[in-house]
Structure formats: C-alpha cells, structure tokens
Amino acid sequence: MSISKKQSRFLMCPPHHFDVEYVINPWMQGQINAADQQLAGQQWTRFHSLLSECADVSLMTAVSGLPDLVFTANAALVHNQTAVLSSFRCPERQPEAQHYADWLEADGFTVKTLPAGTLFEGAGDALFDRGDKALLWLGYGFRSNAAVVPHLEDSIAVEIQQLRLCDPRFYHLDTCFCPLEEGFLLYYPAAFDAESNAAIEAHVSPNRIFAVTEDDAIHFACNAVNIAKKVILNHASSELEQWLLARGFEVIQTGMSEFMKAGGSTKCLSLRLDECRI
Ligand code: ARG
C-alpha cells in the first residue's frame, strides 16, 4: 500500500455537464450557453493537475442537468470527519445536495443536514481562518442566512464571525475573502458592510491584510486556493503578486474565464476535505 505524502485532500467534479444554463448571480447574466466547452475542459484539467501536484484530489461523477455541480466548494462545510451539508437557496442547485451527500457519506464523512428554511452554501460561505485561533468566517446575505449559525456551532464548536455581504457580484464569501496560511488575509472591503469591515480589522492585524482593488476582485483574485505556500488563482495584479511573494507565497495564475461566466474560479471548483482547525 502506498501512503501519500501530500498533506491536503480535495474534492473536484469534472466539467462534463458544465455550462451556464440559468442565471442565479450577476456573472451569469448574458452568458446562457456561452461557456466554451473545450476551453472549460482545458482550464479545469490544468487546475486539476496544478492541485494534484500538492494535494490528493478525489473526483465525483458529473451529472447531466446539474451544470454547477463542478463548484464542489458549495457541497458542505467539512470539519474533521463531519460534513455539514449545504442547503441551497436557489431551486436550480437544490438537487446537487443529494449527490454531494452520497459522495461524502461513501467517503466516510458523517453528513449532517440542516432544518428546512436554514440556507447554507458550504465552503463557499464558511471559511476557516488559517492563523493561530480557531475561527470560522461566515458570509451571509445573498445565499446563506444567519439562521445557520447555531447549527454550525453545534456541529463544529468553533467561534463564528459573521460577515454581511452587500455587493451582489460577491454573493459567496469565497468570491471576496481569502484566509491564507499564517493568518494572512486577502479581501475586497467594498463587498462587506461597515460592521463586517470593522470585525475583519479587529481580528486581523494590518500587516497581515491585503485589501484587493476592485480590478483584482472582479478577476476573482480572492477566489484562491492556498496550500502551504502555494496560492492558485485566476489572475493577480502585479501589486497583489508582489505582496504575496514578499510574504513567501508562490503565486500560480491559471486562466478560469469559462467558469467565471458562471460566477466561480479555482476556489469554487474545489472542496478541501482535510479541514481541522481545532
Ligand atoms: N453558478 C454558481 C452559483 O451561482 C457558482 C458557484 C460558485 N461557487 C462558489 N463557491 N463561489 O451558485
């Protein structure tokens, strides 16, 4: 038996049935059937190989009629061996939940479901801080609702800091907020209300924070996957790249144009399975 030396584990879903078939976020507007299938396949494969260089990547089966199933970040919030299953707001994505639950259960996770009316879109809206303290950042306002908080507290017993999202282009927390190893943070301040900005500034010291520009934000710079010192993202301005390099990160840019038509990039296309912050 060979034991993998890679420390991280992710779940991805191949884009065999990916396209923009409905509009549930502003990125999808005017993009119905506009994703170039061949290019999407190439972009996904390239990202998959980059991720596989530093992590074990498991794959689930794509399902016809569920074009957004590729965005596995929205499957659940994973912590140790527990997965709090998403409860999707939009009817178009609700049938995905059973497929994610089946995969997670078969993989050995204890899958917890939420009561009706509690909306939650998994690791798209719930991100662990990667500094010293056990902290879960929860984005709400567009997809998830704050009613999920007590359920998450029950399931994973970690301090939760809620952040209200207020720009519809940044409808999931992982589109505008990215905790990095050693407690660094990338975020787009204008995507949050004043109280949330104050909470972010109270938790993270100024020398660990990089506030991205609108231009970086709309190129999904915050939708980055961070494994140890690697940061894999669609695109970073030279200013952002320099900031990351100066802190010892390796910046890997890989074009994600076709998935951005659906409102997602590298982070959305992957679910980290080895989350354990306590
Ligand atoms: N079209 C998908 C949606 O609007 C994109 C999901 C992106 N996922 C993410 N984790 N931000 O739900």
mmCIF file with all atom_site columns, N, CA and C in Angstrom, residues 200-245:
data_model
loop_
_atom_site.group_PDB
_atom_site.id
_atom_site.type_symbol
_atom_site.label_atom_id
_atom_site.label_alt_id
_atom_site.label_comp_id
_atom_site.label_asym_id
_atom_site.label_entity_id
_atom_site.label_seq_id
_atom_site.pdbx_PDB_ins_code
_atom_site.Cartn_x
_atom_site.Cartn_y
_atom_site.Cartn_z
_atom_site.occupancy
_atom_site.B_iso_or_equiv
_atom_site.pdbx_formal_charge
_atom_site.auth_seq_id
_atom_site.auth_comp_id
_atom_site.auth_asym_id
_atom_site.auth_atom_id
_atom_site.pdbx_PDB_model_num
ATOM 1   N N  . ILE A 1 200 ? -13.484 42.470 10.656  1.00 0.00 ? 200 ILE A N  1
ATOM 2   C CA . ILE A 1 200 ? -12.298 41.936 9.975   1.00 0.00 ? 200 ILE A CA 1
ATOM 3   C C  . ILE A 1 200 ? -11.047 42.639 10.512  1.00 0.00 ? 200 ILE A C  1
ATOM 4   N N  . GLU A 1 201 ? -11.139 43.966 10.589  1.00 0.00 ? 201 GLU A N  1
ATOM 5   C CA . GLU A 1 201 ? -9.971  44.735 11.064  1.00 0.00 ? 201 GLU A CA 1
ATOM 6   C C  . GLU A 1 201 ? -9.650  44.429 12.532  1.00 0.00 ? 201 GLU A C  1
ATOM 7   N N  . ALA A 1 202 ? -10.687 44.074 13.304  1.00 0.00 ? 202 ALA A N  1
ATOM 8   C CA . ALA A 1 202 ? -10.445 43.760 14.720  1.00 0.00 ? 202 ALA A CA 1
ATOM 9   C C  . ALA A 1 202 ? -9.754  42.400 14.881  1.00 0.00 ? 202 ALA A C  1
ATOM 10  N N  . HIS A 1 203 ? -10.023 41.489 13.968  1.00 0.00 ? 203 HIS A N  1
ATOM 11  C CA . HIS A 1 203 ? -9.465  40.135 14.090  1.00 0.00 ? 203 HIS A CA 1
ATOM 12  C C  . HIS A 1 203 ? -8.073  39.990 13.466  1.00 0.00 ? 203 HIS A C  1
ATOM 13  N N  . VAL A 1 204 ? -7.813  40.752 12.412  1.00 0.00 ? 204 VAL A N  1
ATOM 14  C CA . VAL A 1 204 ? -6.571  40.518 11.656  1.00 0.00 ? 204 VAL A CA 1
ATOM 15  C C  . VAL A 1 204 ? -5.704  41.771 11.714  1.00 0.00 ? 204 VAL A C  1
ATOM 16  N N  . SER A 1 205 ? -4.430  41.586 12.068  1.00 0.00 ? 205 SER A N  1
ATOM 17  C CA . SER A 1 205 ? -3.578  42.773 12.206  1.00 0.00 ? 205 SER A CA 1
ATOM 18  C C  . SER A 1 205 ? -3.258  43.353 10.825  1.00 0.00 ? 205 SER A C  1
ATOM 19  N N  . PRO A 1 206 ? -3.098  44.701 10.775  1.00 0.00 ? 206 PRO A N  1
ATOM 20  C CA . PRO A 1 206 ? -2.958  45.378 9.481   1.00 0.00 ? 206 PRO A CA 1
ATOM 21  C C  . PRO A 1 206 ? -1.805  44.837 8.627   1.00 0.00 ? 206 PRO A C  1
ATOM 22  N N  . ASN A 1 207 ? -0.738  44.363 9.263   1.00 0.00 ? 207 ASN A N  1
ATOM 23  C CA . ASN A 1 207 ? 0.382   43.881 8.436   1.00 0.00 ? 207 ASN A CA 1
ATOM 24  C C  . ASN A 1 207 ? 0.147   42.493 7.854   1.00 0.00 ? 207 ASN A C  1
ATOM 25  N N  . ARG A 1 208 ? -1.004  41.899 8.159   1.00 0.00 ? 208 ARG A N  1
ATOM 26  C CA . ARG A 1 208 ? -1.328  40.577 7.594   1.00 0.00 ? 208 ARG A CA 1
ATOM 27  C C  . ARG A 1 208 ? -2.428  40.677 6.539   1.00 0.00 ? 208 ARG A C  1
ATOM 28  N N  . ILE A 1 209 ? -2.977  41.891 6.367   1.00 0.00 ? 209 ILE A N  1
ATOM 29  C CA . ILE A 1 209 ? -4.135  42.047 5.481   1.00 0.00 ? 209 ILE A CA 1
ATOM 30  C C  . ILE A 1 209 ? -3.735  42.689 4.157   1.00 0.00 ? 209 ILE A C  1
ATOM 31  N N  . PHE A 1 210 ? -4.304  42.183 3.074   1.00 0.00 ? 210 PHE A N  1
ATOM 32  C CA . PHE A 1 210 ? -4.185  42.889 1.798   1.00 0.00 ? 210 PHE A CA 1
ATOM 33  C C  . PHE A 1 210 ? -5.592  43.154 1.270   1.00 0.00 ? 210 PHE A C  1
ATOM 34  N N  . ALA A 1 211 ? -5.940  44.435 1.148   1.00 0.00 ? 211 ALA A N  1
ATOM 35  C CA . ALA A 1 211 ? -7.248  44.803 0.598   1.00 0.00 ? 211 ALA A CA 1
ATOM 36  C C  . ALA A 1 211 ? -7.089  44.894 -0.922  1.00 0.00 ? 211 ALA A C  1
ATOM 37  N N  . VAL A 1 212 ? -7.722  43.985 -1.634  1.00 0.00 ? 212 VAL A N  1
ATOM 38  C CA . VAL A 1 212 ? -7.546  43.970 -3.092  1.00 0.00 ? 212 VAL A CA 1
ATOM 39  C C  . VAL A 1 212 ? -8.356  45.105 -3.728  1.00 0.00 ? 212 VAL A C  1
ATOM 40  N N  . THR A 1 213 ? -7.930  45.512 -4.908  1.00 0.00 ? 213 THR A N  1
ATOM 41  C CA . THR A 1 213 ? -8.656  46.538 -5.654  1.00 0.00 ? 213 THR A CA 1
ATOM 42  C C  . THR A 1 213 ? -9.894  45.904 -6.295  1.00 0.00 ? 213 THR A C  1
ATOM 43  N N  . GLU A 1 214 ? -10.789 46.760 -6.792  1.00 0.00 ? 214 GLU A N  1
ATOM 44  C CA . GLU A 1 214 ? -11.966 46.231 -7.488  1.00 0.00 ? 214 GLU A CA 1
ATOM 45  C C  . GLU A 1 214 ? -11.521 45.420 -8.706  1.00 0.00 ? 214 GLU A C  1
ATOM 46  N N  . ASP A 1 215 ? -10.461 45.872 -9.357  1.00 0.00 ? 215 ASP A N  1
ATOM 47  C CA . ASP A 1 215 ? -9.997  45.173 -10.547 1.00 0.00 ? 215 ASP A CA 1
ATOM 48  C C  . ASP A 1 215 ? -9.537  43.744 -10.203 1.00 0.00 ? 215 ASP A C  1
ATOM 49  N N  . ASP A 1 216 ? -8.767  43.602 -9.134  1.00 0.00 ? 216 ASP A N  1
ATOM 50  C CA . ASP A 1 216 ? -8.382  42.249 -8.707  1.00 0.00 ? 216 ASP A CA 1
ATOM 51  C C  . ASP A 1 216 ? -9.619  41.445 -8.299  1.00 0.00 ? 216 ASP A C  1
ATOM 52  N N  . ALA A 1 217 ? -10.527 42.119 -7.578  1.00 0.00 ? 217 ALA A N  1
ATOM 53  C CA . ALA A 1 217 ? -11.722 41.409 -7.091  1.00 0.00 ? 217 ALA A CA 1
ATOM 54  C C  . ALA A 1 217 ? -12.537 40.840 -8.246  1.00 0.00 ? 217 ALA A C  1
ATOM 55  N N  . ILE A 1 218 ? -12.725 41.632 -9.304  1.00 0.00 ? 218 ILE A N  1
ATOM 56  C CA . ILE A 1 218 ? -13.559 41.119 -10.405 1.00 0.00 ? 218 ILE A CA 1
ATOM 57  C C  . ILE A 1 218 ? -12.802 40.110 -11.283 1.00 0.00 ? 218 ILE A C  1
ATOM 58  N N  . HIS A 1 219 ? -11.506 40.001 -11.052 1.00 0.00 ? 219 HIS A N  1
ATOM 59  C CA . HIS A 1 219 ? -10.764 38.899 -11.687 1.00 0.00 ? 219 HIS A CA 1
ATOM 60  C C  . HIS A 1 219 ? -10.635 37.700 -10.744 1.00 0.00 ? 219 HIS A C  1
ATOM 61  N N  . PHE A 1 220 ? -11.468 37.680 -9.714  1.00 0.00 ? 220 PHE A N  1
ATOM 62  C CA . PHE A 1 220 ? -11.549 36.553 -8.769  1.00 0.00 ? 220 PHE A CA 1
ATOM 63  C C  . PHE A 1 220 ? -10.231 36.282 -8.037  1.00 0.00 ? 220 PHE A C  1
ATOM 64  N N  . ALA A 1 221 ? -9.480  37.349 -7.745  1.00 0.00 ? 221 ALA A N  1
ATOM 65  C CA . ALA A 1 221 ? -8.207  37.178 -7.031  1.00 0.00 ? 221 ALA A CA 1
ATOM 66  C C  . ALA A 1 221 ? -8.425  36.578 -5.637  1.00 0.00 ? 221 ALA A C  1
ATOM 67  N N  . CYS A 1 222 ? -9.559  36.873 -5.022  1.00 0.00 ? 222 CYS A N  1
ATOM 68  C CA . CYS A 1 222 ? -9.806  36.318 -3.682  1.00 0.00 ? 222 CYS A CA 1
ATOM 69  C C  . CYS A 1 222 ? -10.317 34.883 -3.743  1.00 0.00 ? 222 CYS A C  1
ATOM 70  N N  . ASN A 1 223 ? -10.691 34.436 -4.908  1.00 0.00 ? 223 ASN A N  1
ATOM 71  C CA . ASN A 1 223 ? -11.178 33.056 -5.044  1.00 0.00 ? 223 ASN A CA 1
ATOM 72  C C  . ASN A 1 223 ? -9.975  32.133 -5.291  1.00 0.00 ? 223 ASN A C  1
ATOM 73  N N  . ALA A 1 224 ? -9.075  32.157 -4.320  1.00 0.00 ? 224 ALA A N  1
ATOM 74  C CA . ALA A 1 224 ? -7.790  31.473 -4.479  1.00 0.00 ? 224 ALA A CA 1
ATOM 75  C C  . ALA A 1 224 ? -7.717  30.231 -3.598  1.00 0.00 ? 224 ALA A C  1
ATOM 76  N N  . VAL A 1 225 ? -6.989  29.228 -4.082  1.00 0.00 ? 225 VAL A N  1
ATOM 77  C CA . VAL A 1 225 ? -6.736  28.033 -3.281  1.00 0.00 ? 225 VAL A CA 1
ATOM 78  C C  . VAL A 1 225 ? -5.337  28.160 -2.697  1.00 0.00 ? 225 VAL A C  1
ATOM 79  N N  . ASN A 1 226 ? -5.235  28.033 -1.384  1.00 0.00 ? 226 ASN A N  1
ATOM 80  C CA . ASN A 1 226 ? -3.936  28.153 -0.712  1.00 0.00 ? 226 ASN A CA 1
ATOM 81  C C  . ASN A 1 226 ? -3.585  26.824 -0.041  1.00 0.00 ? 226 ASN A C  1
ATOM 82  N N  . ILE A 1 227 ? -2.490  26.237 -0.486  1.00 0.00 ? 227 ILE A N  1
ATOM 83  C CA . ILE A 1 227 ? -1.980  25.016 0.160   1.00 0.00 ? 227 ILE A CA 1
ATOM 84  C C  . ILE A 1 227 ? -0.542  25.311 0.545   1.00 0.00 ? 227 ILE A C  1
ATOM 85  N N  . ALA A 1 228 ? -0.271  25.265 1.827   1.00 0.00 ? 228 ALA A N  1
ATOM 86  C CA . ALA A 1 228 ? 1.044   25.655 2.353   1.00 0.00 ? 228 ALA A CA 1
ATOM 87  C C  . ALA A 1 228 ? 1.409   27.015 1.750   1.00 0.00 ? 228 ALA A C  1
ATOM 88  N N  . LYS A 1 229 ? 2.497   27.080 0.983   1.00 0.00 ? 229 LYS A N  1
ATOM 89  C CA . LYS A 1 229 ? 2.895   28.395 0.469   1.00 0.00 ? 229 LYS A CA 1
ATOM 90  C C  . LYS A 1 229 ? 2.410   28.655 -0.959  1.00 0.00 ? 229 LYS A C  1
ATOM 91  N N  . LYS A 1 230 ? 1.642   27.745 -1.531  1.00 0.00 ? 230 LYS A N  1
ATOM 92  C CA . LYS A 1 230 ? 1.161   27.959 -2.902  1.00 0.00 ? 230 LYS A CA 1
ATOM 93  C C  . LYS A 1 230 ? -0.203  28.642 -2.903  1.00 0.00 ? 230 LYS A C  1
ATOM 94  N N  . VAL A 1 231 ? -0.360  29.584 -3.808  1.00 0.00 ? 231 VAL A N  1
ATOM 95  C CA . VAL A 1 231 ? -1.663  30.237 -3.977  1.00 0.00 ? 231 VAL A CA 1
ATOM 96  C C  . VAL A 1 231 ? -2.040  30.091 -5.452  1.00 0.00 ? 231 VAL A C  1
ATOM 97  N N  . ILE A 1 232 ? -3.134  29.381 -5.702  1.00 0.00 ? 232 ILE A N  1
ATOM 98  C CA . ILE A 1 232 ? -3.545  29.120 -7.087  1.00 0.00 ? 232 ILE A CA 1
ATOM 99  C C  . ILE A 1 232 ? -4.798  29.935 -7.386  1.00 0.00 ? 232 ILE A C  1
ATOM 100 N N  . LEU A 1 233 ? -4.694  30.837 -8.363  1.00 0.00 ? 233 LEU A N  1
ATOM 101 C CA . LEU A 1 233 ? -5.826  31.717 -8.660  1.00 0.00 ? 233 LEU A CA 1
ATOM 102 C C  . LEU A 1 233 ? -5.884  32.051 -10.153 1.00 0.00 ? 233 LEU A C  1
ATOM 103 N N  . ASN A 1 234 ? -6.992  32.630 -10.558 1.00 0.00 ? 234 ASN A N  1
ATOM 104 C CA . ASN A 1 234 ? -7.183  33.004 -11.961 1.00 0.00 ? 234 ASN A CA 1
ATOM 105 C C  . ASN A 1 234 ? -6.176  34.051 -12.411 1.00 0.00 ? 234 ASN A C  1
ATOM 106 N N  . HIS A 1 235 ? -6.083  35.110 -11.615 1.00 0.00 ? 235 HIS A N  1
ATOM 107 C CA . HIS A 1 235 ? -5.232  36.227 -12.019 1.00 0.00 ? 235 HIS A CA 1
ATOM 108 C C  . HIS A 1 235 ? -4.932  37.114 -10.816 1.00 0.00 ? 235 HIS A C  1
ATOM 109 N N  . ALA A 1 236 ? -3.708  37.629 -10.761 1.00 0.00 ? 236 ALA A N  1
ATOM 110 C CA . ALA A 1 236 ? -3.344  38.593 -9.715  1.00 0.00 ? 236 ALA A CA 1
ATOM 111 C C  . ALA A 1 236 ? -2.659  39.773 -10.379 1.00 0.00 ? 236 ALA A C  1
ATOM 112 N N  . SER A 1 237 ? -2.985  40.974 -9.955  1.00 0.00 ? 237 SER A N  1
ATOM 113 C CA . SER A 1 237 ? -2.269  42.163 -10.434 1.00 0.00 ? 237 SER A CA 1
ATOM 114 C C  . SER A 1 237 ? -0.829  42.068 -9.949  1.00 0.00 ? 237 SER A C  1
ATOM 115 N N  . SER A 1 238 ? 0.068   42.848 -10.559 1.00 0.00 ? 238 SER A N  1
ATOM 116 C CA . SER A 1 238 ? 1.458   42.743 -10.111 1.00 0.00 ? 238 SER A CA 1
ATOM 117 C C  . SER A 1 238 ? 1.597   43.244 -8.671  1.00 0.00 ? 238 SER A C  1
ATOM 118 N N  . GLU A 1 239 ? 0.746   44.184 -8.279  1.00 0.00 ? 239 GLU A N  1
ATOM 119 C CA . GLU A 1 239 ? 0.778   44.667 -6.886  1.00 0.00 ? 239 GLU A CA 1
ATOM 120 C C  . GLU A 1 239 ? 0.441   43.537 -5.894  1.00 0.00 ? 239 GLU A C  1
ATOM 121 N N  . LEU A 1 240 ? -0.623  42.805 -6.200  1.00 0.00 ? 240 LEU A N  1
ATOM 122 C CA . LEU A 1 240 ? -1.022  41.688 -5.344  1.00 0.00 ? 240 LEU A CA 1
ATOM 123 C C  . LEU A 1 240 ? 0.040   40.582 -5.374  1.00 0.00 ? 240 LEU A C  1
ATOM 124 N N  . GLU A 1 241 ? 0.519   40.306 -6.564  1.00 0.00 ? 241 GLU A N  1
ATOM 125 C CA . GLU A 1 241 ? 1.532   39.254 -6.696  1.00 0.00 ? 241 GLU A CA 1
ATOM 126 C C  . GLU A 1 241 ? 2.769   39.598 -5.847  1.00 0.00 ? 241 GLU A C  1
ATOM 127 N N  . GLN A 1 242 ? 3.200   40.866 -5.924  1.00 0.00 ? 242 GLN A N  1
ATOM 128 C CA . GLN A 1 242 ? 4.372   41.294 -5.152  1.00 0.00 ? 242 GLN A CA 1
ATOM 129 C C  . GLN A 1 242 ? 4.137   41.153 -3.654  1.00 0.00 ? 242 GLN A C  1
ATOM 130 N N  . TRP A 1 243 ? 2.938   41.520 -3.223  1.00 0.00 ? 243 TRP A N  1
ATOM 131 C CA . TRP A 1 243 ? 2.617   41.428 -1.793  1.00 0.00 ? 243 TRP A CA 1
ATOM 132 C C  . TRP A 1 243 ? 2.726   39.977 -1.330  1.00 0.00 ? 243 TRP A C  1
ATOM 133 N N  . LEU A 1 244 ? 2.184   39.064 -2.132  1.00 0.00 ? 244 LEU A N  1
ATOM 134 C CA . LEU A 1 244 ? 2.220   37.642 -1.769  1.00 0.00 ? 244 LEU A CA 1
ATOM 135 C C  . LEU A 1 244 ? 3.647   37.100 -1.809  1.00 0.00 ? 244 LEU A C  1
ATOM 136 N N  . LEU A 1 245 ? 4.381   37.462 -2.862  1.00 0.00 ? 245 LEU A N  1
ATOM 137 C CA . LEU A 1 245 ? 5.769   36.986 -2.985  1.00 0.00 ? 245 LEU A CA 1
ATOM 138 C C  . LEU A 1 245 ? 6.598   37.453 -1.792  1.00 0.00 ? 245 LEU A C  1
#
